[in-house]
Amino acid sequence: MLQIINKSNQHKTAIISNGNSYSYDDLQIASKEFASFLLDDDTDLAESRVAFMVTAGFDYVKTQWAIWQAGGIAVPLCTTHPLSSLQYVIEDTQAEVIIVSPEFESILKDLASQKNIKFIVLGQKYEEISKELPQLLADRKAMILYTSGTTNLPKGVVTTHANIEAQVSTLVDAWEYSENDHILCILPLHHVHGIINVISCTLWAGGTVEFLPNFSADGVFNWMKRMAESGINGVFMAVPTIYFKLIAHFETLEESTQKALTENMKTFRLMVSGSAALPVSVMEKWEIISGHRLLERYGMTEIGMAISNPYHGERRAGHIGQALPNVNIRLVDEQNQEVAIGEAGEIQVKGDNVFQEYWLKSEATENTFTKDGWFKTGDVAVLNEGYYKILGRSSIDIIKSGGYKISALEIEEVLRAHPNINDCSVVGIDDEEWGELVVAAIISDDKNLNTDELNKWIREKMPSYKVPRKYKIVDELPRNAMGKVTKNDLKKLF
Ligand code: MLC
Ligand code: AMP
């Protein structure tokens, strides 16, 4: 990304947020000034972790670019997480600076002061200084994003500038992003889907990113209408749950409004789905209402995007496509031996797009790579007539809901800390709208356990998308001869 930050652009609009338009020049000037401010008396932040809880929009990108230019590692915080989840990331990264939008000041101020972390509130007048910014090599660490896995606590995924550049440039070429593109950002900005595919790729190509503060079906359709009426090259990317919600909303509209919207959507350059399996039913309905055959692709926090249906050519329903250029893919058995074509195997990935390490977790890093340097995704796929198809995951403890990756173990650990819960087990059950729904079986002496109160209690401890949507009070959990909970049996209970 350092390359685009330094490209001398341009009066062209880079960002639209809060009703304001900002040019590439605005972004460059503001981010360089803020980088100078962040440097203070230093010449290089030297990979200090800078956590930022900033509303999606111009300030978010300015802050991210400023941290990068000052030589820091950008650690985006989720703006809807409860304090305990934010604190975990701040402590785990040993953040040395926290930057917040004014609306989040009260959430993190005390924590920053207790821990003696430099605390910067955006919007306050800072000295307009312009310092020489450090020259950074591409192998410097650039970003840490948190991802849930088979351990009970999320791990920090460290990517370098070179990794980000590889992730971005591959996609820009494959999907033909251009300076004429105008994309809508409605996704959370602590994950690669929003950060890389939506914002970074579009800005790399010189296009425009428009922000809506929150997802709403109405907001998205109004934006699409506006794009079509202005003759703009609209681009839209989202998780399957969002397409499901858009379809549900569309179906409530009057026929004449539907027809007009369909014509609007047909003018778009590209529509993409990813982060979770796109149900064939959703793909087919969306094609009827929008005229677009969704381009489904496969990615992961650790690797950016790896496999994609073609931009030109057949976009096959229920399949994720082929390896992206410069990304090496193989399917292997449990001995890391490649399987024959048509047989199921774990997806393993190699390439410049693959992350550097899990932050301060050398054992986890070592375990996630094979001896010859392939990253083990834990996703199982098959190659079917030249197209990869995802069959499932090697761990039942990983749940994907609304496009978020969730660890069943993390939720169990929190639930077990509740005074009325003796034991529990969490699984994901299939759901057309959310992909999977988080559900929990609980052993409790209180047979009338109030699950509303339980939900309130749990929401203070973890983000709302991780909160179980159904509970079952049981006398015992199904277990195998070794005493391990048999989660496939548990799923049947729901
Ligand atoms: C929220 N709700 C859920 C839920 N999340 N219900 C079931 N399961 C879930 N997971 C409920 C809330 O409790 C609330 O109900 C109602 O839905 C609205 O909540 P919300 O938070 O306002 O939801 P909404 O804004 O509509 O969010 C839905 C969403 C969001 C789909 C927009 O989940 C989202 O932004 N997902 C994208 C995540 C993402 O970017 N993943 C990419 C990871 S990177 P009530 O009853 O209280 O009203 C990656 C790599 C790759 O995966 O390949 O891209
Ligand atoms: P995350 O850790 O949040 O980056 O999530 C990455 C995971 O999302 C992958 O390991 C897959 O399990 C899942 N995923 C991403 N894209 C797809 C897709 N198109 N189909 C099925 N699963 C997907």
Coordinates of C-alpha atoms and ligand atoms in Angstrom, one line a residue:
M1 CA 0.0 0.0 0.0
L2 CA 3.0 2.3 0.5
Q3 CA 3.1 2.7 -3.2
I4 CA -0.3 4.1 -3.6
I5 CA 0.1 6.3 -0.6
N6 CA 3.0 7.9 -2.4
K7 CA 1.6 8.1 -5.8
S8 CA 1.1 11.7 -6.7
N9 CA -2.6 11.8 -7.3
Q10 CA -5.0 13.7 -7.9
H11 CA -8.0 15.7 -7.4
K12 CA -10.1 12.7 -8.0
T13 CA -12.4 11.6 -5.2
A14 CA -11.0 8.8 -3.1
I15 CA -13.5 8.7 -0.3
I16 CA -17.1 9.7 0.4
S17 CA -18.2 9.6 4.0
N18 CA -20.6 11.5 6.2
G19 CA -21.8 13.4 3.1
N20 CA -18.3 14.8 2.4
S21 CA -16.0 14.0 -0.5
Y22 CA -12.3 13.7 -0.1
S23 CA -9.7 13.6 -2.9
Y24 CA -6.6 11.5 -3.1
D25 CA -4.7 14.8 -2.3
D26 CA -6.8 15.3 0.8
L27 CA -6.0 11.8 1.9
Q28 CA -2.3 12.1 1.3
I29 CA -1.9 15.4 3.0
A30 CA -4.0 14.5 6.0
S31 CA -2.4 11.1 6.5
K32 CA 1.1 12.6 6.1
E33 CA 0.4 15.3 8.6
F34 CA -1.1 12.8 11.1
A35 CA 1.9 10.5 10.5
S36 CA 4.2 13.4 11.4
F37 CA 2.2 14.0 14.6
L38 CA 2.3 10.3 15.5
L39 CA 6.1 10.3 15.1
D40 CA 6.4 13.1 17.7
D41 CA 10.2 13.1 18.5
D42 CA 10.9 9.8 16.8
T43 CA 12.0 9.3 13.2
D44 CA 10.3 5.9 12.9
L45 CA 7.6 4.2 15.0
A46 CA 9.7 1.0 14.5
E47 CA 6.7 -1.4 14.4
S48 CA 5.1 -0.1 17.6
R49 CA 1.5 -1.3 17.7
V50 CA -1.0 1.4 17.2
A51 CA -4.6 0.3 18.0
F52 CA -7.3 2.4 16.5
M53 CA -11.1 2.5 17.1
V54 CA -12.2 4.8 14.4
T55 CA -15.5 5.1 12.6
A56 CA -15.6 3.8 9.1
G57 CA -14.9 6.6 6.6
F58 CA -12.2 9.2 5.8
D59 CA -10.8 9.2 9.3
Y60 CA -10.3 5.4 9.3
V61 CA -8.3 5.4 6.1
K62 CA -6.3 8.5 7.1
T63 CA -5.4 6.9 10.4
Q64 CA -4.4 3.5 8.8
W65 CA -2.3 5.3 6.2
A66 CA -0.7 7.5 8.8
I67 CA 0.3 4.6 11.0
W68 CA 1.8 2.8 8.0
Q69 CA 3.8 5.9 6.9
A70 CA 5.1 6.5 10.4
G71 CA 6.4 2.9 10.5
G72 CA 3.9 1.5 13.0
I73 CA 1.8 -1.6 12.9
A74 CA -1.9 -0.8 12.4
V75 CA -4.3 -2.7 14.8
P76 CA -7.9 -1.9 13.9
L77 CA -10.3 -2.4 16.7
C78 CA -13.9 -3.4 16.1
T79 CA -16.2 -0.5 16.9
T80 CA -19.0 -2.6 18.3
H81 CA -16.9 -4.9 20.6
P82 CA -17.4 -4.8 24.3
L83 CA -14.6 -3.4 26.4
S84 CA -13.3 -6.9 27.4
S85 CA -12.7 -7.8 23.7
L86 CA -11.0 -4.5 23.0
Q87 CA -8.9 -4.9 26.1
Y88 CA -7.8 -8.3 25.0
V89 CA -6.5 -7.0 21.7
I90 CA -4.8 -3.9 23.3
E91 CA -3.1 -6.1 25.9
D92 CA -2.2 -8.9 23.5
T93 CA -0.5 -6.5 21.0
Q94 CA 1.0 -4.5 23.8
A95 CA -0.3 -1.4 22.0
E96 CA 1.8 1.7 22.6
V97 CA -0.7 4.1 21.2
I98 CA -4.5 4.1 21.0
I99 CA -6.4 6.4 18.5
V100 CA -10.1 6.9 18.8
S101 CA -12.9 8.8 17.1
P102 CA -14.5 11.2 19.6
E103 CA -17.5 8.9 20.0
F104 CA -15.3 6.1 21.4
E105 CA -13.3 8.3 23.8
S106 CA -15.2 7.3 26.9
I107 CA -14.9 3.6 26.1
L108 CA -11.1 3.4 26.1
K109 CA -9.9 6.5 28.0
D110 CA -9.6 4.9 31.4
L111 CA -8.0 1.8 30.0
A112 CA -5.3 3.9 28.2
S113 CA -4.7 5.9 31.3
Q114 CA -4.4 2.8 33.6
K115 CA -1.9 1.2 31.2
N116 CA -0.1 4.4 30.5
I117 CA -0.8 4.1 26.8
K118 CA -0.6 7.3 24.7
F119 CA -4.2 8.2 23.9
I120 CA -5.1 10.3 20.8
V121 CA -8.7 11.5 20.2
L122 CA -9.3 12.5 16.5
G123 CA -10.8 15.8 15.8
Q124 CA -8.7 17.6 18.4
K125 CA -6.5 20.2 16.8
Y126 CA -3.0 18.7 16.6
E127 CA 0.0 20.7 15.5
E128 CA 0.3 20.8 11.7
I129 CA 3.8 19.6 11.3
S130 CA 5.4 18.0 8.4
K131 CA 8.3 15.7 9.2
E132 CA 10.4 13.5 7.0
L133 CA 8.7 10.1 7.1
P134 CA 10.8 6.9 7.4
Q135 CA 11.7 4.9 4.3
L136 CA 10.1 1.5 4.9
L137 CA 11.2 -1.9 3.5
A138 CA 8.4 -4.1 2.2
D139 CA 9.1 -6.8 4.7
R140 CA 8.2 -4.6 7.7
K141 CA 5.2 -5.6 9.7
A142 CA 2.1 -3.6 8.7
M143 CA -1.0 -4.9 10.3
I144 CA -2.4 -7.2 13.0
L145 CA -5.9 -8.6 12.6
Y146 CA -7.5 -10.9 15.1
T147 CA -9.0 -14.2 14.1
S148 CA -10.7 -17.0 16.0
G149 CA -9.5 -20.5 15.6
T150 CA -9.2 -23.8 17.3
T151 CA -7.7 -22.2 20.4
N152 CA -10.0 -20.5 22.8
L153 CA -8.7 -17.0 22.4
P154 CA -8.3 -15.1 19.1
K155 CA -4.9 -14.9 17.5
G156 CA -3.2 -11.8 16.0
V157 CA -2.4 -12.4 12.3
V158 CA 0.6 -10.3 11.3
T159 CA 0.9 -9.2 7.7
T160 CA 3.8 -7.3 6.2
H161 CA 3.6 -4.5 3.7
A162 CA 4.7 -7.0 1.1
N163 CA 1.9 -9.4 2.0
I164 CA -0.7 -6.7 1.8
E165 CA 0.7 -5.6 -1.6
A166 CA 0.5 -9.1 -2.9
Q167 CA -3.0 -9.6 -1.6
V168 CA -4.1 -6.3 -3.2
S169 CA -2.3 -6.4 -6.5
T170 CA -3.4 -10.0 -7.3
L171 CA -7.1 -9.1 -6.8
V172 CA -6.9 -5.8 -8.7
D173 CA -5.5 -7.6 -11.7
A174 CA -7.9 -10.6 -11.5
W175 CA -11.1 -8.6 -11.0
E176 CA -10.0 -5.6 -13.1
Y177 CA -10.5 -2.9 -10.6
S178 CA -10.1 0.5 -12.2
E179 CA -10.1 4.2 -11.4
N180 CA -13.7 4.3 -12.7
D181 CA -14.9 2.0 -9.9
H182 CA -17.2 3.3 -7.1
I183 CA -17.6 0.8 -4.3
L184 CA -19.8 0.8 -1.2
C185 CA -18.2 -0.1 2.1
I186 CA -20.7 -1.5 4.6
L187 CA -18.5 -4.2 6.1
P188 CA -16.7 -4.0 9.5
L189 CA -13.1 -2.7 9.2
H190 CA -11.3 -5.1 11.4
H191 CA -11.3 -7.9 8.8
V192 CA -9.7 -8.5 5.4
H193 CA -12.9 -8.5 3.4
G194 CA -13.6 -4.8 4.1
I195 CA -9.9 -3.7 4.6
I196 CA -8.3 -5.4 1.6
N197 CA -11.0 -6.3 -1.0
V198 CA -13.2 -3.2 -0.6
I199 CA -11.0 -0.3 0.5
S200 CA -7.4 -1.1 -0.3
C201 CA -7.9 -2.6 -3.8
T202 CA -10.2 0.2 -4.8
L203 CA -7.8 2.9 -3.7
W204 CA -4.9 1.0 -5.2
A205 CA -6.7 1.3 -8.6
G206 CA -7.6 5.0 -8.1
G207 CA -11.3 4.4 -7.6
T208 CA -13.8 5.8 -5.1
V209 CA -14.9 4.2 -1.8
E210 CA -18.2 5.3 -0.3
F211 CA -19.0 4.5 3.3
L212 CA -22.4 3.8 4.9
P213 CA -22.2 3.9 8.7
N214 CA -24.1 0.6 9.1
F215 CA -25.6 -2.0 6.9
S216 CA -29.2 -1.5 6.0
A217 CA -30.9 -3.0 2.9
D218 CA -32.7 0.3 2.2
G219 CA -29.4 2.2 2.3
V220 CA -27.7 -0.2 -0.1
F221 CA -30.5 -0.1 -2.6
N222 CA -30.7 3.7 -2.5
W223 CA -27.0 3.9 -3.1
M224 CA -27.3 1.4 -6.0
K225 CA -30.1 3.6 -7.5
R226 CA -27.9 6.7 -7.2
M227 CA -25.0 4.9 -8.9
A228 CA -27.1 3.8 -11.8
E229 CA -28.8 7.2 -12.2
S230 CA -25.4 9.0 -12.3
G231 CA -23.9 6.5 -14.8
I232 CA -21.2 5.4 -12.3
N233 CA -19.4 2.1 -12.4
G234 CA -20.9 0.6 -9.3
V235 CA -19.1 -2.3 -7.6
F236 CA -20.5 -4.2 -4.6
M237 CA -19.0 -6.8 -2.3
A238 CA -20.6 -8.5 0.7
V239 CA -21.0 -11.7 2.7
P240 CA -23.8 -14.1 1.8
T241 CA -25.9 -13.0 4.8
I242 CA -26.1 -9.5 3.4
Y243 CA -27.3 -10.8 0.0
F244 CA -29.9 -12.9 1.8
K245 CA -31.1 -9.8 3.7
L246 CA -31.1 -7.7 0.5
I247 CA -33.2 -10.3 -1.3
A248 CA -35.6 -10.5 1.7
H249 CA -36.0 -6.7 1.6
F250 CA -36.4 -6.6 -2.2
E251 CA -39.3 -9.1 -2.0
T252 CA -41.2 -6.7 0.2
L253 CA -41.1 -3.9 -2.4
E254 CA -43.7 -3.0 -4.9
E255 CA -43.3 -4.5 -8.4
S256 CA -42.6 -1.2 -10.1
T257 CA -39.9 -0.4 -7.5
Q258 CA -38.4 -3.9 -8.0
K259 CA -38.3 -3.5 -11.7
A260 CA -36.6 -0.1 -11.5
L261 CA -34.0 -1.5 -9.0
T262 CA -33.3 -4.5 -11.2
E263 CA -32.5 -2.1 -14.1
N264 CA -30.3 -0.1 -11.7
M265 CA -28.3 -3.1 -10.6
K266 CA -27.8 -4.3 -14.2
T267 CA -25.6 -1.3 -14.8
F268 CA -23.0 -2.5 -12.1
R269 CA -19.6 -3.6 -13.2
L270 CA -19.2 -6.4 -10.6
M271 CA -20.8 -8.0 -7.6
V272 CA -18.9 -10.4 -5.4
S273 CA -19.7 -12.7 -2.5
G274 CA -17.3 -14.3 0.0
S275 CA -16.2 -14.9 3.6
A276 CA -18.7 -17.9 3.8
A277 CA -20.3 -20.4 1.5
L278 CA -22.8 -18.7 -0.8
P279 CA -26.0 -20.9 -0.9
V280 CA -26.9 -21.8 -4.4
S281 CA -30.5 -20.6 -3.7
V282 CA -29.2 -17.1 -2.8
M283 CA -27.0 -17.0 -5.9
E284 CA -29.9 -17.9 -8.1
K285 CA -32.4 -15.5 -6.6
W286 CA -29.8 -12.6 -6.7
E287 CA -29.2 -13.3 -10.4
I288 CA -32.9 -13.0 -11.1
I289 CA -33.3 -9.7 -9.2
S290 CA -30.0 -8.0 -10.2
G291 CA -29.0 -9.6 -13.5
H292 CA -25.7 -10.4 -11.9
R293 CA -24.2 -13.8 -11.5
L294 CA -22.3 -13.3 -8.2
L295 CA -18.6 -13.9 -8.3
E296 CA -17.8 -16.2 -5.4
R297 CA -14.3 -16.3 -4.0
Y298 CA -12.5 -17.8 -1.0
G299 CA -10.2 -16.1 1.4
M300 CA -9.0 -16.0 5.0
T301 CA -7.4 -13.5 7.3
E302 CA -4.1 -15.2 7.0
I303 CA -3.9 -15.2 3.2
G304 CA -6.2 -12.5 1.9
M305 CA -7.9 -14.0 -1.2
A306 CA -6.7 -17.3 -2.6
I307 CA -9.3 -18.9 -4.8
S308 CA -11.8 -17.1 -7.0
N309 CA -14.3 -17.8 -9.7
P310 CA -13.2 -16.0 -12.9
Y311 CA -14.0 -12.4 -13.7
H312 CA -14.5 -13.5 -17.4
G313 CA -15.8 -17.0 -17.8
E314 CA -18.2 -19.3 -16.0
R315 CA -19.0 -18.4 -12.3
R316 CA -20.0 -21.8 -11.1
A317 CA -22.6 -22.0 -8.3
G318 CA -21.5 -23.9 -5.2
H319 CA -17.9 -23.6 -6.2
I320 CA -15.1 -21.1 -5.3
G321 CA -13.2 -21.2 -8.6
Q322 CA -9.5 -21.5 -9.3
A323 CA -6.3 -20.3 -7.6
L324 CA -5.7 -16.6 -8.1
P325 CA -2.6 -15.6 -10.0
N326 CA 0.6 -15.9 -7.9
V327 CA -1.2 -17.9 -5.2
N328 CA -0.2 -21.6 -5.0
I329 CA -2.9 -24.0 -3.9
R330 CA -2.7 -27.7 -3.1
L331 CA -5.1 -30.2 -1.6
V332 CA -3.5 -32.7 0.8
D333 CA -4.3 -35.7 3.0
E334 CA -3.5 -36.0 6.7
Q335 CA 0.1 -36.8 5.9
N336 CA 0.4 -33.6 3.8
Q337 CA 0.5 -35.6 0.6
E338 CA -1.3 -34.2 -2.4
V339 CA -4.6 -36.0 -3.1
A340 CA -5.6 -37.2 -6.5
I341 CA -7.9 -35.0 -8.6
G342 CA -11.5 -35.5 -7.5
E343 CA -10.5 -36.5 -3.9
A344 CA -11.1 -34.4 -0.8
G345 CA -8.2 -32.7 0.9
E346 CA -7.2 -29.8 3.1
I347 CA -6.5 -26.6 1.2
Q348 CA -2.9 -25.4 1.7
V349 CA -1.6 -22.1 0.4
K350 CA 1.8 -20.7 -0.5
G351 CA 2.7 -17.3 -1.9
D352 CA 3.6 -13.7 -1.1
N353 CA 0.0 -13.2 0.1
V354 CA 0.5 -15.5 3.1
F355 CA 0.9 -13.8 6.5
Q356 CA 4.1 -13.7 8.4
E357 CA 3.2 -15.1 11.8
Y358 CA 0.7 -15.2 14.7
W359 CA 1.6 -12.3 17.0
L360 CA 3.8 -13.6 19.9
K361 CA 2.6 -17.2 19.2
S362 CA 5.5 -18.9 17.7
E363 CA 4.2 -22.4 18.5
A364 CA 0.9 -21.7 16.8
T365 CA 2.7 -20.2 13.8
E366 CA 5.0 -23.3 13.5
N367 CA 2.0 -25.6 13.7
T368 CA 0.1 -23.8 11.0
F369 CA 2.8 -24.3 8.4
T370 CA 4.1 -27.5 6.9
K371 CA 7.8 -28.1 7.0
D372 CA 8.1 -27.0 3.4
G373 CA 6.2 -23.7 4.1
W374 CA 2.6 -24.4 3.1
F375 CA -0.1 -22.7 5.2
K376 CA -2.7 -25.1 6.4
T377 CA -6.1 -23.5 6.1
G378 CA -8.2 -26.2 7.9
D379 CA -10.7 -26.0 5.1
V380 CA -11.5 -29.1 3.1
A381 CA -12.2 -29.0 -0.6
V382 CA -12.3 -31.0 -3.8
L383 CA -11.3 -30.1 -7.3
N384 CA -14.3 -30.7 -9.5
E385 CA -13.9 -30.2 -13.3
G386 CA -11.3 -27.4 -12.8
Y387 CA -13.3 -25.7 -10.0
Y388 CA -12.6 -26.0 -6.3
K389 CA -15.6 -26.7 -4.1
I390 CA -15.5 -26.3 -0.3
L391 CA -16.7 -29.4 1.5
G392 CA -16.3 -28.3 5.1
R393 CA -13.7 -27.6 7.8
S394 CA -11.4 -29.9 9.6
S395 CA -12.5 -28.5 13.0
I396 CA -16.1 -28.6 14.2
D397 CA -15.1 -25.9 16.7
I398 CA -14.9 -23.2 14.1
I399 CA -18.2 -21.6 13.2
K400 CA -19.0 -19.1 10.5
S401 CA -22.0 -16.9 11.2
G402 CA -22.8 -13.8 9.2
G403 CA -19.4 -14.0 7.7
Y404 CA -17.7 -13.9 11.1
K405 CA -15.4 -16.7 12.2
I406 CA -16.2 -17.8 15.7
S407 CA -14.5 -20.2 18.0
A408 CA -16.9 -22.6 19.9
L409 CA -14.3 -23.0 22.5
E410 CA -14.1 -19.3 23.3
I411 CA -17.8 -19.2 23.9
E412 CA -17.8 -22.3 26.0
E413 CA -15.0 -20.8 28.2
V414 CA -17.1 -17.7 28.8
L415 CA -20.3 -19.6 29.5
R416 CA -18.6 -21.9 32.0
A417 CA -17.7 -18.8 34.0
H418 CA -21.4 -18.2 34.7
P419 CA -22.4 -19.0 38.3
N420 CA -25.3 -21.2 37.2
I421 CA -23.6 -23.1 34.5
N422 CA -21.9 -26.4 35.4
D423 CA -20.9 -27.4 31.9
C424 CA -21.8 -26.6 28.3
S425 CA -21.0 -27.2 24.7
V426 CA -21.3 -24.9 21.7
V427 CA -21.9 -25.8 18.0
G428 CA -22.9 -24.1 14.8
I429 CA -26.1 -25.3 13.1
D430 CA -27.0 -24.7 9.5
D431 CA -29.0 -21.6 8.8
E432 CA -29.8 -20.2 5.3
E433 CA -29.6 -16.6 6.5
W434 CA -26.6 -16.6 8.8
G435 CA -24.7 -19.6 7.3
E436 CA -24.5 -21.1 10.7
L437 CA -26.2 -20.2 14.0
V438 CA -24.4 -20.4 17.3
V439 CA -26.2 -22.6 19.7
A440 CA -25.3 -23.9 23.2
A441 CA -26.3 -26.9 25.3
I442 CA -26.0 -26.2 29.0
I443 CA -26.0 -28.3 32.1
S444 CA -27.3 -26.3 35.0
D445 CA -28.9 -27.0 38.4
D446 CA -31.3 -24.1 37.6
K447 CA -33.7 -25.8 35.2
N448 CA -35.4 -22.5 34.6
L449 CA -32.3 -20.6 33.7
N450 CA -33.3 -17.2 32.3
T451 CA -31.7 -17.1 28.9
D452 CA -32.5 -13.4 28.4
E453 CA -30.5 -12.6 31.4
L454 CA -27.8 -15.0 30.3
N455 CA -27.6 -13.2 27.0
K456 CA -27.3 -9.8 28.7
W457 CA -24.5 -11.2 30.8
I458 CA -22.7 -12.7 27.9
R459 CA -23.0 -9.6 25.7
E460 CA -20.8 -7.7 28.2
K461 CA -18.1 -10.3 27.6
M462 CA -18.1 -10.8 23.9
P463 CA -19.3 -9.3 20.6
S464 CA -23.0 -9.7 19.8
Y465 CA -22.3 -11.9 16.8
K466 CA -20.8 -14.6 19.0
V467 CA -23.7 -14.8 21.4
P468 CA -25.7 -18.1 21.2
R469 CA -29.0 -17.8 19.5
K470 CA -30.5 -20.9 21.0
Y471 CA -30.0 -22.7 24.3
K472 CA -30.9 -26.1 25.4
I473 CA -30.8 -27.2 29.1
V474 CA -29.7 -30.8 29.1
D475 CA -28.9 -33.3 31.9
E476 CA -25.8 -34.5 30.1
L477 CA -23.8 -33.9 27.0
P478 CA -23.3 -36.7 24.4
R479 CA -19.8 -38.1 24.8
N480 CA -17.7 -40.8 23.2
A481 CA -15.8 -43.5 25.0
M482 CA -12.9 -41.1 25.7
G483 CA -15.3 -38.7 27.4
K484 CA -15.1 -36.1 24.5
V485 CA -18.3 -34.3 23.6
T486 CA -19.6 -35.7 20.3
K487 CA -20.6 -32.4 18.7
N488 CA -22.2 -34.0 15.7
D489 CA -24.7 -35.7 18.0
L490 CA -25.2 -32.4 19.9
K491 CA -26.1 -30.7 16.6
K492 CA -28.9 -33.2 16.2
L493 CA -30.4 -32.0 19.5
F494 CA -31.1 -28.6 17.9
Ligands
MLC1 C1 -26.5 -10.4 14.5 N1 -27.6 -11.0 14.7 C2 -27.5 -12.3 14.5 C3 -26.1 -12.5 14.2 N2 -25.5 -11.2 14.2 N3 -28.3 -13.3 14.6 C4 -27.8 -14.6 14.4 N4 -26.5 -14.8 14.1 C5 -25.6 -13.8 14.0 N5 -24.4 -14.0 13.6 C6 -28.9 -10.4 15.1 C7 -28.7 -9.4 16.2 O1 -28.8 -9.9 17.4 C8 -29.9 -8.5 15.9 O2 -31.1 -9.1 16.4 C9 -30.0 -8.4 14.4 O3 -29.4 -9.6 14.0 C10 -29.3 -7.2 13.9 O4 -28.0 -7.2 14.4 P1 -26.9 -6.3 13.8 O5 -25.6 -6.5 14.5 O6 -27.4 -4.9 13.6 O7 -26.8 -7.0 12.5 P2 -26.6 -6.5 11.1 O8 -26.0 -5.1 11.1 O9 -27.8 -6.7 10.2 O10 -25.3 -7.4 10.7 C11 -25.5 -8.4 9.9 C12 -24.2 -8.3 9.0 C13 -22.9 -8.4 9.9 C14 -24.3 -9.5 8.0 C15 -24.2 -7.0 8.2 O11 -23.0 -9.7 10.6 C16 -21.7 -8.3 9.1 O12 -21.2 -7.1 8.8 N6 -21.0 -9.4 8.7 C17 -19.8 -9.3 8.0 C18 -18.6 -9.9 8.7 C19 -17.3 -9.8 7.9 O13 -16.9 -8.8 7.3 N7 -16.7 -11.0 7.8 C20 -15.5 -11.0 6.9 C21 -14.4 -11.7 7.7 S1 -12.9 -11.8 6.7 P3 -32.1 -8.3 17.3 O14 -33.1 -9.4 17.6 O15 -31.3 -7.9 18.5 O16 -32.6 -7.2 16.5 C22 -13.0 -13.4 6.0 C23 -12.1 -13.7 4.9 C24 -12.8 -13.6 3.7 O17 -13.9 -14.1 6.3 O18 -12.8 -14.6 2.9 O19 -13.4 -12.6 3.4
AMP2 P1 -11.6 -15.5 8.6 O1 -10.8 -16.2 9.5 O2 -12.7 -14.7 9.2 O3 -10.8 -14.8 7.6 O4 -12.5 -16.6 7.8 C1 -11.9 -17.4 6.8 C2 -12.7 -18.6 6.6 O5 -13.9 -18.2 5.9 C3 -12.1 -19.6 5.7 O6 -11.2 -20.4 6.3 C4 -13.4 -20.4 5.2 O7 -13.7 -21.4 6.1 C5 -14.4 -19.3 5.1 N1 -14.7 -18.9 3.8 C6 -14.2 -17.8 3.2 N2 -14.8 -17.7 1.9 C7 -15.5 -18.8 1.7 C8 -16.3 -19.3 0.7 N3 -16.5 -18.6 -0.5 N4 -17.0 -20.4 0.9 C9 -16.9 -21.1 2.0 N5 -16.1 -20.7 3.1 C10 -15.5 -19.5 2.9

